[in-house]
Amino acid sequence: LVRMKPVIVVHGGAGRIFKEREEGCRAGVVRAALRGYSVLKQGGSALDAVEEAVRSMEDDPHFNAGCGSVLNEKGEVEMDAIIMDGKNLDSGAVSAVKCIANPIKLARLVMEKTKHMLLTDHGAHLFAQAMGIPEVPGEKLITERSRERWKKNLEPDSNPEEFQKDLGTVGAVAIDSEGNVACATSTGGLSNKLIGRVGDTACIGSGGYADNHSGATSTTGHGESIMKVVLARLILYHMEQGMSPEVAADTALDYMKTRVGGLGGVIVVNKAGEWAAKFSTKQMSWATVKDDNLHYGIYAGEKHIKSLDEALASEGEGF
């Protein structure tokens, strides 16, 4: 068996990241990547690594997933999440779930404890109860910022579309030392969305896809556009045709932009452990750990590199 060098890539959502939130977003994706990588370094699976990385961002109020999710038209949090195993194409997803802290954990349980791939709303709630997942009061997931934005969007002259631009989703892709790939994606969706609206995140092939034969990808951006072109699967298709992760990502994002006018971002890892983080929006927070080096950025063309030791030291003892 060929030992692969493990790689993890994470994103904290594509769009517009306001200046005062930049530091928090950078720190959040870096922390998530370091956590996922430490799972891989200890011989853990790609699946465990992406779940851990996404859970870390769900718990971080800087991101539109878990705590910090945006609110629907009624002022509630409804979340979507997906996880996929590239070894056997198993996947689990949940949509329109409320009152749980970590939808990604529930998605993983759907994959492992049921014969199904996607549970929604009330059914997902019953399943969470059956699995002993603690319920958290809806208010616990709502940040001041999400409530402010929701109120703003209710004003008669507001344009929620304008506000969507700084929203993202969180996601992770990884390859472990055995060469297995996995992806995970989680989101609170669109601000002031209709009740019951489900975007690309919970949809296999759109919000994410993982196949050991080619690689794994997680997407972020305008959900309806991503669904129209089945963005995650499209990227892997391009890699199957021989494109590098970078070219495949750019080609698919270009197609989405020209064909349906949609903007977004993607992270990709292929079966050889090559990775990419690409976006057609103004910004996307992302981080990667490979060969014990951390790479991260937010703006197009921005790429910081630190050694793992340096990164872990600056994460402080809290890590």
mmCIF file of C-alpha atoms in Angstrom:
data_model
loop_
_atom_site.group_PDB
_atom_site.id
_atom_site.type_symbol
_atom_site.label_atom_id
_atom_site.label_comp_id
_atom_site.label_asym_id
_atom_site.label_seq_id
_atom_site.Cartn_x
_atom_site.Cartn_y
_atom_site.Cartn_z
ATOM 1 C CA LEU A 1 0.000 0.000 0.000
ATOM 2 C CA VAL A 2 1.368 3.366 -1.019
ATOM 3 C CA ARG A 3 1.405 5.792 1.913
ATOM 4 C CA MET A 4 0.010 9.132 0.864
ATOM 5 C CA LYS A 5 1.039 12.389 2.439
ATOM 6 C CA PRO A 6 -2.142 13.638 4.060
ATOM 7 C CA VAL A 7 -3.614 16.948 2.888
ATOM 8 C CA ILE A 8 -6.528 19.009 4.154
ATOM 9 C CA VAL A 9 -8.109 22.094 2.554
ATOM 10 C CA VAL A 10 -10.885 24.148 4.161
ATOM 11 C CA HIS A 11 -13.005 27.139 3.158
ATOM 12 C CA GLY A 12 -15.069 29.511 5.268
ATOM 13 C CA GLY A 13 -17.300 30.711 2.447
ATOM 14 C CA ALA A 14 -16.983 32.778 -0.721
ATOM 15 C CA GLY A 15 -18.330 36.298 -1.061
ATOM 16 C CA ARG A 16 -17.513 39.645 0.461
ATOM 17 C CA ILE A 17 -15.776 39.578 3.808
ATOM 18 C CA PHE A 18 -16.078 42.828 5.708
ATOM 19 C CA LYS A 19 -12.807 44.354 6.930
ATOM 20 C CA GLU A 20 -13.677 44.019 10.618
ATOM 21 C CA ARG A 21 -14.361 40.295 10.162
ATOM 22 C CA GLU A 22 -11.257 39.415 8.175
ATOM 23 C CA GLU A 23 -9.028 38.482 11.086
ATOM 24 C CA GLY A 24 -11.693 36.283 12.648
ATOM 25 C CA CYS A 25 -12.333 34.500 9.341
ATOM 26 C CA ARG A 26 -8.622 33.938 8.729
ATOM 27 C CA ALA A 27 -8.086 32.614 12.249
ATOM 28 C CA GLY A 28 -11.171 30.392 11.946
ATOM 29 C CA VAL A 29 -10.138 28.638 8.740
ATOM 30 C CA VAL A 30 -6.570 28.232 9.980
ATOM 31 C CA ARG A 31 -7.802 26.658 13.220
ATOM 32 C CA ALA A 32 -10.111 24.319 11.291
ATOM 33 C CA ALA A 33 -7.317 23.237 8.932
ATOM 34 C CA LEU A 34 -4.927 22.602 11.842
ATOM 35 C CA ARG A 35 -7.542 20.547 13.671
ATOM 36 C CA GLY A 36 -8.335 18.470 10.616
ATOM 37 C CA TYR A 37 -4.663 17.956 9.892
ATOM 38 C CA SER A 38 -3.937 16.777 13.411
ATOM 39 C CA VAL A 39 -6.569 14.053 12.891
ATOM 40 C CA LEU A 40 -4.765 13.002 9.683
ATOM 41 C CA LYS A 41 -1.318 13.118 11.321
ATOM 42 C CA GLN A 42 -2.509 10.715 14.001
ATOM 43 C CA GLY A 43 -3.504 8.255 11.283
ATOM 44 C CA GLY A 44 -7.179 9.300 11.294
ATOM 45 C CA SER A 45 -9.358 9.004 8.209
ATOM 46 C CA ALA A 46 -10.107 11.767 5.700
ATOM 47 C CA LEU A 47 -13.733 11.416 6.812
ATOM 48 C CA ASP A 48 -12.892 12.138 10.456
ATOM 49 C CA ALA A 49 -10.637 15.025 9.423
ATOM 50 C CA VAL A 50 -13.242 16.852 7.310
ATOM 51 C CA GLU A 51 -15.916 16.345 9.955
ATOM 52 C CA GLU A 52 -13.623 17.779 12.638
ATOM 53 C CA ALA A 53 -12.625 20.770 10.497
ATOM 54 C CA VAL A 54 -16.246 21.622 9.657
ATOM 55 C CA ARG A 55 -17.365 21.153 13.256
ATOM 56 C CA SER A 56 -14.721 23.663 14.299
ATOM 57 C CA MET A 57 -16.188 26.259 11.887
ATOM 58 C CA GLU A 58 -19.805 25.463 12.837
ATOM 59 C CA ASP A 59 -18.832 26.369 16.410
ATOM 60 C CA ASP A 60 -17.219 29.644 15.265
ATOM 61 C CA PRO A 61 -19.728 32.529 15.023
ATOM 62 C CA HIS A 62 -17.715 34.165 12.219
ATOM 63 C CA PHE A 63 -19.159 31.667 9.745
ATOM 64 C CA ASN A 64 -22.600 31.075 8.291
ATOM 65 C CA ALA A 65 -22.957 27.530 9.665
ATOM 66 C CA GLY A 66 -23.981 26.165 13.052
ATOM 67 C CA CYS A 67 -23.696 29.037 15.534
ATOM 68 C CA GLY A 68 -23.645 32.238 13.475
ATOM 69 C CA SER A 69 -25.989 30.947 10.755
ATOM 70 C CA VAL A 70 -28.153 33.523 9.004
ATOM 71 C CA LEU A 71 -31.916 33.645 9.635
ATOM 72 C CA ASN A 72 -34.782 32.687 7.350
ATOM 73 C CA GLU A 73 -37.779 34.959 6.648
ATOM 74 C CA LYS A 74 -39.304 33.999 9.997
ATOM 75 C CA GLY A 75 -36.145 34.805 11.923
ATOM 76 C CA GLU A 76 -35.119 31.206 12.541
ATOM 77 C CA VAL A 77 -31.956 29.267 11.796
ATOM 78 C CA GLU A 78 -32.399 26.406 9.285
ATOM 79 C CA MET A 79 -29.202 24.565 8.368
ATOM 80 C CA ASP A 80 -27.995 22.138 5.689
ATOM 81 C CA ALA A 81 -24.953 19.852 5.711
ATOM 82 C CA ILE A 82 -23.399 16.990 3.756
ATOM 83 C CA ILE A 83 -20.494 14.572 4.184
ATOM 84 C CA MET A 84 -19.165 12.058 1.664
ATOM 85 C CA ASP A 85 -16.711 9.170 1.704
ATOM 86 C CA GLY A 86 -14.671 8.765 -1.483
ATOM 87 C CA LYS A 87 -13.912 5.117 -0.758
ATOM 88 C CA ASN A 88 -17.392 3.757 -1.467
ATOM 89 C CA LEU A 89 -19.350 6.909 -2.423
ATOM 90 C CA ASP A 90 -21.367 6.727 0.794
ATOM 91 C CA SER A 91 -22.877 10.050 1.758
ATOM 92 C CA GLY A 92 -25.113 11.517 4.439
ATOM 93 C CA ALA A 93 -26.902 14.861 4.471
ATOM 94 C CA VAL A 94 -29.444 16.863 6.428
ATOM 95 C CA SER A 95 -31.496 19.853 5.323
ATOM 96 C CA ALA A 96 -33.584 22.543 7.017
ATOM 97 C CA VAL A 97 -32.534 21.327 10.479
ATOM 98 C CA LYS A 98 -33.041 23.478 13.545
ATOM 99 C CA CYS A 99 -31.830 23.504 17.139
ATOM 100 C CA ILE A 100 -28.688 21.420 16.801
ATOM 101 C CA ALA A 101 -25.184 22.784 17.180
ATOM 102 C CA ASN A 102 -23.414 20.590 14.619
ATOM 103 C CA PRO A 103 -25.407 19.560 11.539
ATOM 104 C CA ILE A 104 -22.274 17.892 10.128
ATOM 105 C CA LYS A 105 -22.334 15.341 12.955
ATOM 106 C CA LEU A 106 -25.947 14.553 12.140
ATOM 107 C CA ALA A 107 -25.102 14.173 8.427
ATOM 108 C CA ARG A 108 -22.383 11.671 9.355
ATOM 109 C CA LEU A 109 -24.905 9.690 11.439
ATOM 110 C CA VAL A 110 -27.376 9.665 8.541
ATOM 111 C CA MET A 111 -24.601 8.135 6.425
ATOM 112 C CA GLU A 112 -23.565 5.543 9.001
ATOM 113 C CA LYS A 113 -26.768 4.652 10.854
ATOM 114 C CA THR A 114 -29.452 4.711 8.144
ATOM 115 C CA LYS A 115 -29.953 3.289 4.656
ATOM 116 C CA HIS A 116 -30.746 6.802 3.455
ATOM 117 C CA MET A 117 -28.659 9.703 2.259
ATOM 118 C CA LEU A 118 -30.710 12.786 3.112
ATOM 119 C CA LEU A 119 -33.065 13.523 5.999
ATOM 120 C CA THR A 120 -34.934 16.796 6.240
ATOM 121 C CA ASP A 121 -36.595 19.074 8.773
ATOM 122 C CA HIS A 122 -38.900 17.177 11.161
ATOM 123 C CA GLY A 123 -37.611 13.738 10.160
ATOM 124 C CA ALA A 124 -34.028 14.846 10.728
ATOM 125 C CA HIS A 125 -35.132 16.206 14.107
ATOM 126 C CA LEU A 126 -36.658 12.864 15.121
ATOM 127 C CA PHE A 127 -33.530 11.041 13.963
ATOM 128 C CA ALA A 128 -31.308 13.428 15.970
ATOM 129 C CA GLN A 129 -33.401 12.669 19.066
ATOM 130 C CA ALA A 130 -33.141 8.922 18.431
ATOM 131 C CA MET A 131 -29.349 9.280 18.158
ATOM 132 C CA GLY A 132 -29.180 11.213 21.420
ATOM 133 C CA ILE A 133 -27.959 14.446 19.827
ATOM 134 C CA PRO A 134 -28.633 17.195 22.377
ATOM 135 C CA GLU A 135 -31.067 19.879 21.324
ATOM 136 C CA VAL A 136 -29.936 23.460 21.722
ATOM 137 C CA PRO A 137 -32.438 26.317 21.951
ATOM 138 C CA GLY A 138 -32.677 28.078 18.584
ATOM 139 C CA GLU A 139 -31.585 31.379 20.174
ATOM 140 C CA LYS A 140 -28.248 29.827 21.106
ATOM 141 C CA LEU A 141 -27.314 29.643 17.416
ATOM 142 C CA ILE A 142 -28.375 33.209 16.654
ATOM 143 C CA THR A 143 -25.734 35.926 16.818
ATOM 144 C CA GLU A 144 -26.425 39.645 17.174
ATOM 145 C CA ARG A 145 -25.076 40.115 13.666
ATOM 146 C CA SER A 146 -27.477 37.600 12.106
ATOM 147 C CA ARG A 147 -30.430 39.205 13.865
ATOM 148 C CA GLU A 148 -29.355 42.693 12.739
ATOM 149 C CA ARG A 149 -29.056 41.579 9.167
ATOM 150 C CA TRP A 150 -32.439 39.841 9.272
ATOM 151 C CA LYS A 151 -34.098 43.028 10.576
ATOM 152 C CA LYS A 152 -32.379 45.123 7.891
ATOM 153 C CA ASN A 153 -33.602 42.771 5.190
ATOM 154 C CA LEU A 154 -37.186 43.126 6.421
ATOM 155 C CA GLU A 155 -37.191 46.868 5.731
ATOM 156 C CA PRO A 156 -39.375 47.699 2.737
ATOM 157 C CA ASP A 157 -36.571 49.212 0.660
ATOM 158 C CA SER A 158 -34.007 46.544 1.485
ATOM 159 C CA ASN A 159 -32.513 44.208 -1.071
ATOM 160 C CA PRO A 160 -31.615 40.902 0.580
ATOM 161 C CA GLU A 161 -29.760 39.960 -2.612
ATOM 162 C CA GLU A 162 -27.220 42.688 -1.838
ATOM 163 C CA PHE A 163 -26.654 41.280 1.611
ATOM 164 C CA GLN A 164 -26.151 37.748 0.357
ATOM 165 C CA LYS A 165 -22.814 38.718 -1.022
ATOM 166 C CA ASP A 166 -20.886 38.321 2.196
ATOM 167 C CA LEU A 167 -22.339 34.989 3.116
ATOM 168 C CA GLY A 168 -20.733 31.733 2.834
ATOM 169 C CA THR A 169 -20.831 28.164 3.765
ATOM 170 C CA VAL A 170 -18.026 26.193 5.387
ATOM 171 C CA GLY A 171 -16.364 23.137 3.945
ATOM 172 C CA ALA A 172 -13.389 20.807 3.998
ATOM 173 C CA VAL A 173 -11.772 18.216 1.732
ATOM 174 C CA ALA A 174 -8.977 15.837 2.639
ATOM 175 C CA ILE A 175 -6.894 12.891 1.546
ATOM 176 C CA ASP A 176 -5.535 10.572 4.239
ATOM 177 C CA SER A 177 -2.396 8.426 4.375
ATOM 178 C CA GLU A 178 -4.277 5.511 2.791
ATOM 179 C CA GLY A 179 -5.302 7.593 -0.182
ATOM 180 C CA ASN A 180 -8.970 7.908 0.767
ATOM 181 C CA VAL A 181 -10.634 11.246 0.066
ATOM 182 C CA ALA A 182 -13.649 12.860 1.729
ATOM 183 C CA CYS A 183 -15.596 16.115 1.694
ATOM 184 C CA ALA A 184 -17.871 17.923 4.140
ATOM 185 C CA THR A 185 -19.940 21.109 3.721
ATOM 186 C CA SER A 186 -22.253 22.933 6.139
ATOM 187 C CA THR A 187 -24.308 26.144 5.938
ATOM 188 C CA GLY A 188 -27.051 28.325 7.351
ATOM 189 C CA GLY A 189 -28.100 29.151 3.785
ATOM 190 C CA LEU A 190 -29.343 32.504 2.497
ATOM 191 C CA SER A 191 -30.414 35.357 4.727
ATOM 192 C CA ASN A 192 -34.208 35.869 4.787
ATOM 193 C CA LYS A 193 -34.723 32.789 2.611
ATOM 194 C CA LEU A 194 -38.192 31.243 2.362
ATOM 195 C CA ILE A 195 -38.958 28.725 5.081
ATOM 196 C CA GLY A 196 -37.934 25.289 3.840
ATOM 197 C CA ARG A 197 -35.511 26.598 1.215
ATOM 198 C CA VAL A 198 -32.669 24.144 0.699
ATOM 199 C CA GLY A 199 -29.662 25.161 -1.355
ATOM 200 C CA ASP A 200 -26.769 23.272 -2.888
ATOM 201 C CA THR A 201 -25.072 22.259 0.355
ATOM 202 C CA ALA A 202 -27.250 19.230 1.151
ATOM 203 C CA CYS A 203 -27.294 18.077 -2.487
ATOM 204 C CA ILE A 204 -24.742 15.461 -3.479
ATOM 205 C CA GLY A 205 -22.708 16.606 -6.502
ATOM 206 C CA SER A 206 -23.551 20.255 -5.885
ATOM 207 C CA GLY A 207 -22.430 21.119 -2.351
ATOM 208 C CA GLY A 208 -19.727 18.485 -2.401
ATOM 209 C CA TYR A 209 -18.538 15.249 -3.941
ATOM 210 C CA ALA A 210 -15.766 12.766 -3.135
ATOM 211 C CA ASP A 211 -14.501 9.816 -5.156
ATOM 212 C CA ASN A 212 -11.155 8.082 -4.580
ATOM 213 C CA HIS A 213 -10.852 7.618 -8.346
ATOM 214 C CA SER A 214 -10.526 11.362 -8.904
ATOM 215 C CA GLY A 215 -10.637 13.491 -5.748
ATOM 216 C CA ALA A 216 -12.898 15.569 -3.524
ATOM 217 C CA THR A 217 -14.409 19.040 -3.624
ATOM 218 C CA SER A 218 -16.565 21.304 -1.450
ATOM 219 C CA THR A 219 -18.336 24.364 -2.836
ATOM 220 C CA THR A 220 -19.643 27.713 -1.617
ATOM 221 C CA GLY A 221 -21.471 30.578 -3.270
ATOM 222 C CA HIS A 222 -24.888 31.142 -4.813
ATOM 223 C CA GLY A 223 -26.632 27.844 -4.074
ATOM 224 C CA GLU A 224 -29.190 27.917 -6.856
ATOM 225 C CA SER A 225 -26.452 28.560 -9.447
ATOM 226 C CA ILE A 226 -24.282 25.783 -8.015
ATOM 227 C CA MET A 227 -27.226 23.349 -8.266
ATOM 228 C CA LYS A 228 -27.906 24.275 -11.893
ATOM 229 C CA VAL A 229 -24.424 23.202 -12.988
ATOM 230 C CA VAL A 230 -23.883 20.484 -10.325
ATOM 231 C CA LEU A 231 -20.613 22.254 -9.577
ATOM 232 C CA ALA A 232 -18.803 19.747 -7.337
ATOM 233 C CA ARG A 233 -19.334 16.836 -9.725
ATOM 234 C CA LEU A 234 -18.458 19.047 -12.696
ATOM 235 C CA ILE A 235 -15.033 19.796 -11.200
ATOM 236 C CA LEU A 236 -14.309 16.104 -10.638
ATOM 237 C CA TYR A 237 -15.450 15.383 -14.199
ATOM 238 C CA HIS A 238 -12.870 17.880 -15.474
ATOM 239 C CA MET A 239 -10.191 16.182 -13.346
ATOM 240 C CA GLU A 240 -11.210 12.804 -14.771
ATOM 241 C CA GLN A 241 -10.530 14.339 -18.190
ATOM 242 C CA GLY A 242 -6.973 15.077 -17.031
ATOM 243 C CA MET A 243 -7.204 18.650 -15.708
ATOM 244 C CA SER A 244 -5.275 19.710 -12.608
ATOM 245 C CA PRO A 245 -7.356 20.717 -9.561
ATOM 246 C CA GLU A 246 -6.619 24.379 -10.281
ATOM 247 C CA VAL A 247 -7.630 24.298 -13.948
ATOM 248 C CA ALA A 248 -10.667 22.109 -13.235
ATOM 249 C CA ALA A 249 -11.858 24.517 -10.531
ATOM 250 C CA ASP A 250 -11.378 27.610 -12.719
ATOM 251 C CA THR A 251 -13.027 25.965 -15.721
ATOM 252 C CA ALA A 252 -16.109 24.953 -13.729
ATOM 253 C CA LEU A 253 -16.402 28.344 -12.006
ATOM 254 C CA ASP A 254 -16.081 30.096 -15.387
ATOM 255 C CA TYR A 255 -18.817 27.909 -16.808
ATOM 256 C CA MET A 256 -21.136 28.696 -13.892
ATOM 257 C CA LYS A 257 -20.488 32.410 -14.343
ATOM 258 C CA THR A 258 -21.039 32.522 -18.097
ATOM 259 C CA ARG A 259 -23.905 30.022 -18.249
ATOM 260 C CA VAL A 260 -26.049 31.107 -15.278
ATOM 261 C CA GLY A 261 -24.345 34.262 -13.974
ATOM 262 C CA GLY A 262 -23.456 32.588 -10.666
ATOM 263 C CA LEU A 263 -20.454 33.318 -8.470
ATOM 264 C CA GLY A 264 -18.843 30.990 -5.962
ATOM 265 C CA GLY A 265 -15.752 29.287 -4.667
ATOM 266 C CA VAL A 266 -14.386 25.767 -4.380
ATOM 267 C CA ILE A 267 -11.705 23.758 -2.636
ATOM 268 C CA VAL A 268 -10.326 20.665 -4.306
ATOM 269 C CA VAL A 269 -7.901 17.838 -3.635
ATOM 270 C CA ASN A 270 -7.133 15.173 -6.225
ATOM 271 C CA LYS A 271 -6.117 11.557 -5.681
ATOM 272 C CA ALA A 272 -2.444 12.523 -5.969
ATOM 273 C CA GLY A 273 -2.784 15.013 -3.108
ATOM 274 C CA GLU A 274 -2.605 18.133 -5.304
ATOM 275 C CA TRP A 275 -4.967 20.856 -4.078
ATOM 276 C CA ALA A 276 -6.601 24.119 -5.104
ATOM 277 C CA ALA A 277 -8.704 26.883 -3.550
ATOM 278 C CA LYS A 278 -10.363 29.033 -6.240
ATOM 279 C CA PHE A 279 -13.178 31.586 -6.308
ATOM 280 C CA SER A 280 -15.003 33.947 -8.691
ATOM 281 C CA THR A 281 -16.312 36.133 -5.849
ATOM 282 C CA LYS A 282 -14.296 39.014 -4.378
ATOM 283 C CA GLN A 283 -13.032 36.866 -1.544
ATOM 284 C CA MET A 284 -13.037 33.429 0.043
ATOM 285 C CA SER A 285 -11.354 32.508 3.307
ATOM 286 C CA TRP A 286 -9.387 29.262 2.895
ATOM 287 C CA ALA A 287 -6.528 27.318 4.453
ATOM 288 C CA THR A 288 -4.539 24.191 3.594
ATOM 289 C CA VAL A 289 -2.047 22.015 5.399
ATOM 290 C CA LYS A 290 0.264 19.828 3.319
ATOM 291 C CA ASP A 291 3.837 18.626 3.958
ATOM 292 C CA ASP A 292 3.684 20.246 7.405
ATOM 293 C CA ASN A 293 3.169 23.676 5.860
ATOM 294 C CA LEU A 294 0.111 25.854 6.354
ATOM 295 C CA HIS A 295 -1.113 27.982 3.418
ATOM 296 C CA TYR A 296 -3.984 30.440 3.803
ATOM 297 C CA GLY A 297 -5.617 33.517 2.302
ATOM 298 C CA ILE A 298 -8.770 35.509 1.639
ATOM 299 C CA TYR A 299 -8.111 37.736 -1.395
ATOM 300 C CA ALA A 300 -7.374 36.634 -4.951
ATOM 301 C CA GLY A 301 -3.643 36.061 -5.248
ATOM 302 C CA GLU A 302 -3.105 36.219 -1.478
ATOM 303 C CA LYS A 303 -1.202 33.255 -0.074
ATOM 304 C CA HIS A 304 0.564 33.158 3.259
ATOM 305 C CA ILE A 305 2.755 30.214 4.149
ATOM 306 C CA LYS A 306 3.855 29.191 7.637
ATOM 307 C CA SER A 307 5.491 26.069 8.943
ATOM 308 C CA LEU A 308 3.163 23.863 10.962
ATOM 309 C CA ASP A 309 5.212 24.399 14.130
ATOM 310 C CA GLU A 310 5.016 28.167 13.755
ATOM 311 C CA ALA A 311 1.283 27.986 13.068
ATOM 312 C CA LEU A 312 0.591 25.769 16.057
ATOM 313 C CA ALA A 313 2.690 28.001 18.303
ATOM 314 C CA SER A 314 0.728 31.090 17.252
ATOM 315 C CA GLU A 315 -2.570 29.238 17.745
ATOM 316 C CA GLY A 316 -1.575 29.363 21.403
ATOM 317 C CA GLU A 317 -2.332 26.909 24.126
ATOM 318 C CA GLY A 318 -6.043 27.076 23.374
ATOM 319 C CA PHE A 319 -5.541 24.689 20.475
#
